[in-house]
Short mmCIF file of C-alpha atoms (C1' of nucleotides) in Angstrom, two decimals:
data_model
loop_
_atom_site.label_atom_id
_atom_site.label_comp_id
_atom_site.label_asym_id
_atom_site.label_seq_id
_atom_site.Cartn_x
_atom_site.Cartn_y
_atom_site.Cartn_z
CA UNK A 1 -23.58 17.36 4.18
CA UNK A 2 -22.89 14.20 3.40
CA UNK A 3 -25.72 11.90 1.78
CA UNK A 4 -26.36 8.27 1.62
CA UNK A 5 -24.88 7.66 -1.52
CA UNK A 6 -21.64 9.42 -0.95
CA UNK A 7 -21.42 6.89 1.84
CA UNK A 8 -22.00 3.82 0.18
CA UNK A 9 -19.68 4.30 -2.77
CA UNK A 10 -16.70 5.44 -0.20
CA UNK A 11 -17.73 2.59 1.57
CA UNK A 12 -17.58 0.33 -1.53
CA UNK A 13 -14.08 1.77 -2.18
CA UNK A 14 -12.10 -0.34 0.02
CA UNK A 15 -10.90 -3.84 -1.02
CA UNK A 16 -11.34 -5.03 2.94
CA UNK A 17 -14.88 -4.07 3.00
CA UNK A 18 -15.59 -5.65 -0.14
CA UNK A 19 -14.19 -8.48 0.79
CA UNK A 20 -16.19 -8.65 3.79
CA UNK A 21 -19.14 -8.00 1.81
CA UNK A 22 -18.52 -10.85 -0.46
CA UNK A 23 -17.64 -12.88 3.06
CA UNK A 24 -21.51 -12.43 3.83
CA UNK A 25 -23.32 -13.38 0.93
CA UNK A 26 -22.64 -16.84 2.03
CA UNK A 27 -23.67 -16.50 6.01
CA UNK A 28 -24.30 -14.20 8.43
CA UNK A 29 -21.27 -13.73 10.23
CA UNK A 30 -20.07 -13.22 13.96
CA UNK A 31 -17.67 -9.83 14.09
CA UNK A 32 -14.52 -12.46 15.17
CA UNK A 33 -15.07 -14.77 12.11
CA UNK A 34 -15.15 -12.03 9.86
CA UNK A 35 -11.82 -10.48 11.61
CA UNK A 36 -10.36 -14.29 11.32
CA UNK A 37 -9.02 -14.27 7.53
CA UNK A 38 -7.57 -10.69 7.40
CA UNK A 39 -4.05 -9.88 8.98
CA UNK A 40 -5.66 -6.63 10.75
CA UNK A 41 -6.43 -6.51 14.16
CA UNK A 42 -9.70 -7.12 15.51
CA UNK A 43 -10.46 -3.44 16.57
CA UNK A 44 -9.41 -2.21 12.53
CA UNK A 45 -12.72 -4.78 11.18
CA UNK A 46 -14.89 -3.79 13.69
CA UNK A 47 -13.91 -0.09 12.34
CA UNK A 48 -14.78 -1.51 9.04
CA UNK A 49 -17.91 -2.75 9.97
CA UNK A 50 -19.29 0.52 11.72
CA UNK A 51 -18.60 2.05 8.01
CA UNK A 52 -20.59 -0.76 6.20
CA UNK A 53 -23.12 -0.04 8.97
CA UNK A 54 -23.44 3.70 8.79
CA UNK A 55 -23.74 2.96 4.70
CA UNK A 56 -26.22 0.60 5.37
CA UNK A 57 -24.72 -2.26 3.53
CA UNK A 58 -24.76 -4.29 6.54
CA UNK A 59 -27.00 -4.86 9.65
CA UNK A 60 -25.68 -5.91 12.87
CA UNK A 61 -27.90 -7.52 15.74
CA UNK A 62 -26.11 -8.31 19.00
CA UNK A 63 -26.95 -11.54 20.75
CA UNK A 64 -25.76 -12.42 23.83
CA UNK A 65 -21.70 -11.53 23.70
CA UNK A 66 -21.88 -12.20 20.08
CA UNK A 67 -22.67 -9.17 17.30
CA UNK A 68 -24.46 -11.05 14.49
CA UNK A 69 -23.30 -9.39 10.89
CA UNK A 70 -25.80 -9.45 7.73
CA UNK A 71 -25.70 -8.06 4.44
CA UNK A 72 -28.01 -5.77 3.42
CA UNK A 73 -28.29 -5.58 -0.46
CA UNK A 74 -30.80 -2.98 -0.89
CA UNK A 75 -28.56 -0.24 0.07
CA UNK A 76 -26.99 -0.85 -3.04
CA UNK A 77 -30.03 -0.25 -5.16
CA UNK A 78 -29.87 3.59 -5.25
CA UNK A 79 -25.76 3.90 -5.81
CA UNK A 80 -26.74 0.91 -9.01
CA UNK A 81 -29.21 2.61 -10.36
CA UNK A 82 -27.40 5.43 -10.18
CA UNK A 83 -24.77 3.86 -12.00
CA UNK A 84 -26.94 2.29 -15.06
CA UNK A 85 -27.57 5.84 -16.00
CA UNK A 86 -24.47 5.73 -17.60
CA UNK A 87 -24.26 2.67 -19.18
CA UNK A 88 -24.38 1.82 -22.63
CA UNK A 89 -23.14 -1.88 -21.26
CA UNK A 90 -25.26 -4.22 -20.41
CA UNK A 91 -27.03 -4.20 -17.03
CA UNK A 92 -27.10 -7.85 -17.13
CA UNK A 93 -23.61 -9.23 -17.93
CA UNK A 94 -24.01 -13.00 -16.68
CA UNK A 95 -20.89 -13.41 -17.77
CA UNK A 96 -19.08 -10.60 -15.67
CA UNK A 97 -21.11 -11.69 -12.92
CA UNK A 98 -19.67 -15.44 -12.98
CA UNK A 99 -16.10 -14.42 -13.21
CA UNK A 100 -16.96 -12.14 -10.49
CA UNK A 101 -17.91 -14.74 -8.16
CA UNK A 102 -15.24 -16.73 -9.31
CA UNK A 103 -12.72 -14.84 -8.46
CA UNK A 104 -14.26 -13.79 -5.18
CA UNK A 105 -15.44 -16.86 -3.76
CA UNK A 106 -12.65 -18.57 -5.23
CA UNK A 107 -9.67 -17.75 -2.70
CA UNK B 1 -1.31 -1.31 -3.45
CA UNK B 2 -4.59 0.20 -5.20
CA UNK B 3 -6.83 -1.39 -7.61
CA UNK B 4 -8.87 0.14 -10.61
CA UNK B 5 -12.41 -0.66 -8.91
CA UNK B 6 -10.92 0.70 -5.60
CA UNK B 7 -10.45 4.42 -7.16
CA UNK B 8 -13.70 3.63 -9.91
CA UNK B 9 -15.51 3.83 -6.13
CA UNK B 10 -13.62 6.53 -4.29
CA UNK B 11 -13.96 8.69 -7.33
CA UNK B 12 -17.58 8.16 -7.26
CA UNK B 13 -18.22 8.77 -3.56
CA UNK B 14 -18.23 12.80 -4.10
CA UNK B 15 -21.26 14.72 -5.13
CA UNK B 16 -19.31 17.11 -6.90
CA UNK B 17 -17.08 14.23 -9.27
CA UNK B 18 -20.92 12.86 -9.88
CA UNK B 19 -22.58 15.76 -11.05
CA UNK B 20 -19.49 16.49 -13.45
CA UNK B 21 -20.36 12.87 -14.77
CA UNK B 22 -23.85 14.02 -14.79
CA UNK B 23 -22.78 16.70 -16.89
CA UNK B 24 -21.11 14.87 -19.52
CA UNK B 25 -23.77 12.62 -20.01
CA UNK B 26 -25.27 15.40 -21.90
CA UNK B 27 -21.95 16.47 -23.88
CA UNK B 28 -18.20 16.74 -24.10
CA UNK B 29 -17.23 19.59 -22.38
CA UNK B 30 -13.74 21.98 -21.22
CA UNK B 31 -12.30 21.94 -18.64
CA UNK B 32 -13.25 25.76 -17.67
CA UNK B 33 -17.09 24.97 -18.58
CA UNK B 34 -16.91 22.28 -16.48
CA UNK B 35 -16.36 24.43 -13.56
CA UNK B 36 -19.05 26.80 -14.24
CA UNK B 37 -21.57 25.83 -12.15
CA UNK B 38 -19.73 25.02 -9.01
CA UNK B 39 -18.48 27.14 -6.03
CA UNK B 40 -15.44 26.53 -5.85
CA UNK B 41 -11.97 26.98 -7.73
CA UNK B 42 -10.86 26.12 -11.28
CA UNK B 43 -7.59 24.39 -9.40
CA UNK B 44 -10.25 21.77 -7.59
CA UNK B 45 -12.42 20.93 -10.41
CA UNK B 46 -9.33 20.50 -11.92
CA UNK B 47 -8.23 18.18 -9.20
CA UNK B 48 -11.46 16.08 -9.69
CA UNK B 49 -11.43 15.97 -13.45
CA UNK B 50 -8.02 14.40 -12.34
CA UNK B 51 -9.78 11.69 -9.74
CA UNK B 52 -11.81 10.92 -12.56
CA UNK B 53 -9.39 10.53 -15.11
CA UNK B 54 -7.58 8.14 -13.14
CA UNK B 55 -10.12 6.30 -12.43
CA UNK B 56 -10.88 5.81 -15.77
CA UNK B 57 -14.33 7.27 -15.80
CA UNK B 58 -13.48 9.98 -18.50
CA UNK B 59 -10.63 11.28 -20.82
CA UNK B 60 -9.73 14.16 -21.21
CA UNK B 61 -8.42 15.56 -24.88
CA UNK B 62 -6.39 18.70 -25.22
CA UNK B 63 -6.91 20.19 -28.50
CA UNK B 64 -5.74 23.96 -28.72
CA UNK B 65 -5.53 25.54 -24.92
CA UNK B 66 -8.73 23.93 -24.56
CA UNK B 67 -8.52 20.44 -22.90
CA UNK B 68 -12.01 18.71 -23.63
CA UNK B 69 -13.25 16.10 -21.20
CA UNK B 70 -15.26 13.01 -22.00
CA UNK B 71 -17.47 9.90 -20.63
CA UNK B 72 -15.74 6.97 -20.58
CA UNK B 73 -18.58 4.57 -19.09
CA UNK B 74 -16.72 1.18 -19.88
CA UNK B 75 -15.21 1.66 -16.24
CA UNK B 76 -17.98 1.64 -14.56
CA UNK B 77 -18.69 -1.64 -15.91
CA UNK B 78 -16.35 -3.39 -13.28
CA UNK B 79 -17.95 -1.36 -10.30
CA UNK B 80 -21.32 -2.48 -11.45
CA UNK B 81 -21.26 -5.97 -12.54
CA UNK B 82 -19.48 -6.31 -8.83
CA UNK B 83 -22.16 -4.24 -7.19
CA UNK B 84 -24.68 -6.77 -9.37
CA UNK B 85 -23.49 -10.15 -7.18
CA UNK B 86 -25.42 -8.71 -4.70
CA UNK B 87 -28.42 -7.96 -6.00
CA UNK B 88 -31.85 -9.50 -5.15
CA UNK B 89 -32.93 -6.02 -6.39
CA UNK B 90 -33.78 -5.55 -10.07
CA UNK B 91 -30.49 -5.42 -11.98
CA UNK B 92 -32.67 -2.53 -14.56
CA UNK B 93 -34.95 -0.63 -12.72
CA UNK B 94 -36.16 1.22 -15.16
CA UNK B 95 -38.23 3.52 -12.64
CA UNK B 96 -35.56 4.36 -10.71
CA UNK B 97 -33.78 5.21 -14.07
CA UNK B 98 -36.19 7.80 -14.62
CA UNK B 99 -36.38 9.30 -11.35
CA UNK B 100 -32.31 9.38 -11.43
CA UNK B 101 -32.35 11.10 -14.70
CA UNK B 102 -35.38 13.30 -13.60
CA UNK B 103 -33.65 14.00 -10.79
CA UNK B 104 -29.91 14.77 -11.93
CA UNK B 105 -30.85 16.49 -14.89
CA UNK B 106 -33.65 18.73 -13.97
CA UNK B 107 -31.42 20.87 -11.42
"C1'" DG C 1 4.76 40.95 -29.34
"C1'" DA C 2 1.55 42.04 -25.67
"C1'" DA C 3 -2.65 40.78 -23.54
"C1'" DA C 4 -6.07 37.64 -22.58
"C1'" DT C 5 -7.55 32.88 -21.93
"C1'" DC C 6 -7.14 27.94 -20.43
"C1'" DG C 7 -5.51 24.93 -17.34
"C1'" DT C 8 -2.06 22.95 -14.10
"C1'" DC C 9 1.28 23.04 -10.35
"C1'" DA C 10 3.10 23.96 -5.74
"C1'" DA C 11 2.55 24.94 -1.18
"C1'" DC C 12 -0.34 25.03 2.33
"C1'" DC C 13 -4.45 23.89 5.49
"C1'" DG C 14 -7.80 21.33 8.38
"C1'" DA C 15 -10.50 17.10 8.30
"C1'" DT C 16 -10.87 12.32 7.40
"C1'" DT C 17 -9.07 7.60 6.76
"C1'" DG C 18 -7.11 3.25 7.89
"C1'" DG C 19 -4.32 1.32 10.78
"C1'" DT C 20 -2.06 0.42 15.60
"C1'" DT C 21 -2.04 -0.80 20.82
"C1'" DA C 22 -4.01 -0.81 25.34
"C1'" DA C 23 -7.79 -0.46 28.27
"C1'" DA C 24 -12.67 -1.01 29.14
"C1'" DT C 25 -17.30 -3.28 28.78
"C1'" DA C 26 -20.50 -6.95 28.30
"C1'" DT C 27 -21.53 -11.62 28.47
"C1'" DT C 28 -20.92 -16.48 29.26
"C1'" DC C 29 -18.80 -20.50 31.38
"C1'" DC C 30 -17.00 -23.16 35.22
"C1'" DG D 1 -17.31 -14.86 41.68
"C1'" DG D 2 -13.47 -15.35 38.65
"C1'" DA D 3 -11.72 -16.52 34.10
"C1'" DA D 4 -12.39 -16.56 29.41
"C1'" DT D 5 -14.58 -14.66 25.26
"C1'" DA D 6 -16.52 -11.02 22.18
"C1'" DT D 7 -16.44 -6.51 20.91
"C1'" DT D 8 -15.85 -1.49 21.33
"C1'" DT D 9 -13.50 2.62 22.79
"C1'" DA D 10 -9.68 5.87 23.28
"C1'" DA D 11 -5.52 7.76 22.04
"C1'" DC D 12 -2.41 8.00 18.74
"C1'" DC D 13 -0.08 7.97 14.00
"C1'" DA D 14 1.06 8.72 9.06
"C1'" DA D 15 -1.17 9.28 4.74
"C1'" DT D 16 -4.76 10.99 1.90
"C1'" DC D 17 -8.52 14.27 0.71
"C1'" DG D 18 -10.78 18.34 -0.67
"C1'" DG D 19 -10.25 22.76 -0.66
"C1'" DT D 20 -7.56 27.42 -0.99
"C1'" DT D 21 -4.30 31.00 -3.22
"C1'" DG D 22 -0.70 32.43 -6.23
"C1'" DA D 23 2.55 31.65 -9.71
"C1'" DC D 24 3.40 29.50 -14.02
"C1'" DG D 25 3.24 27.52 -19.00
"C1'" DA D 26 0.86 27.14 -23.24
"C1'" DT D 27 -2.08 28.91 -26.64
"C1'" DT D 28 -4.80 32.23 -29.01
"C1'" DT D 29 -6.14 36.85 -30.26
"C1'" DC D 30 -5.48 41.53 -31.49
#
DNA sequence: GAAATCGTCAACCGATTGGTTAAATATTCC
DNA sequence: GGAATATTTAACCAATCGGTTGACGATTTC
């Protein structure tokens, strides 16, 4: 049995999927456009997708030919709060968080 | 080629590599004690303590034949600052903090 | 020094993962 | 209706994963 949380984190776990994360907290995104910037075929993102999906990181709404792609932050919640159990760091580290976005907006 | 927050993730997607976690929140513990609880072999608790280890989320001290295994939760510092970009949810939820620990603990 | 204890290693297994290509399915445009 | 576009599906592949068992090396105990 495999729960929600085990999916998220394995989700989490792969720099592609991050990265398309990271792709949608700008826009929602058409399945193509996200595809566009990786050198991976078309059929490995939409793969990718159906695991953000299934994890519930991501929604996806089909108009017309086009599958609409959204992030979904509150499936993070439970995997982060699961997480700040075992910090003695800070749960707000502005700092982190900048370099973070950065370094993934940034290129 | 694999990054730190890639395997900080993988290593965190299994229920049984959590719980251990879980279980050294409360103490350092041995390798053998570690196993205890579960059904399943020394060899693959051994195997996770090894997942974990790489991944940075505890050390592990040999002192005697008895190799003692520790928190480390510095590196899940990465995974959660990252996890915090996308956050419109509460970075400390304090509630869910206590259900978690409620939760994890009491079983 | 022999026996018990602690832990890892090696070989194996079936299932899953992350990718490919090629074909199929909608949908829209002309 | 036929061509182009958007996306998924199917079949396949090599690599990794999570588990097993059995042998092994190191350490402690008697």
């Amino acid at each position: 049995m495999s729960t929600r949380i085990d999916s998220t984190f394995a989700a989490l776990s792969d720099p592609t999927r991050r990265a398309i994360l990271t792709m949608l907290l700008e826009d929602d995104m058409a399945v193509t456009d996200v595809a566009e910037p990786f050198d991976m075929s078309l059929a490995a993102i939409s793969k990718h997708l159906t695991v953000l999906s299934r994890a519930g990181l991501i929604s996806q709404e089909k108009r017309g030919r086009v599958k609409w792609c959204k992030l979904e932050p509150d499936a993070m919640r439970d995997a982060s709060v699961w997480m700040q159990g075992f910090g003695q760091f800070e749960p707000v580290d502005l700092d982190g968080l900048e370099r973070f976005l950065e370094k993934e907006l940034g290129d």
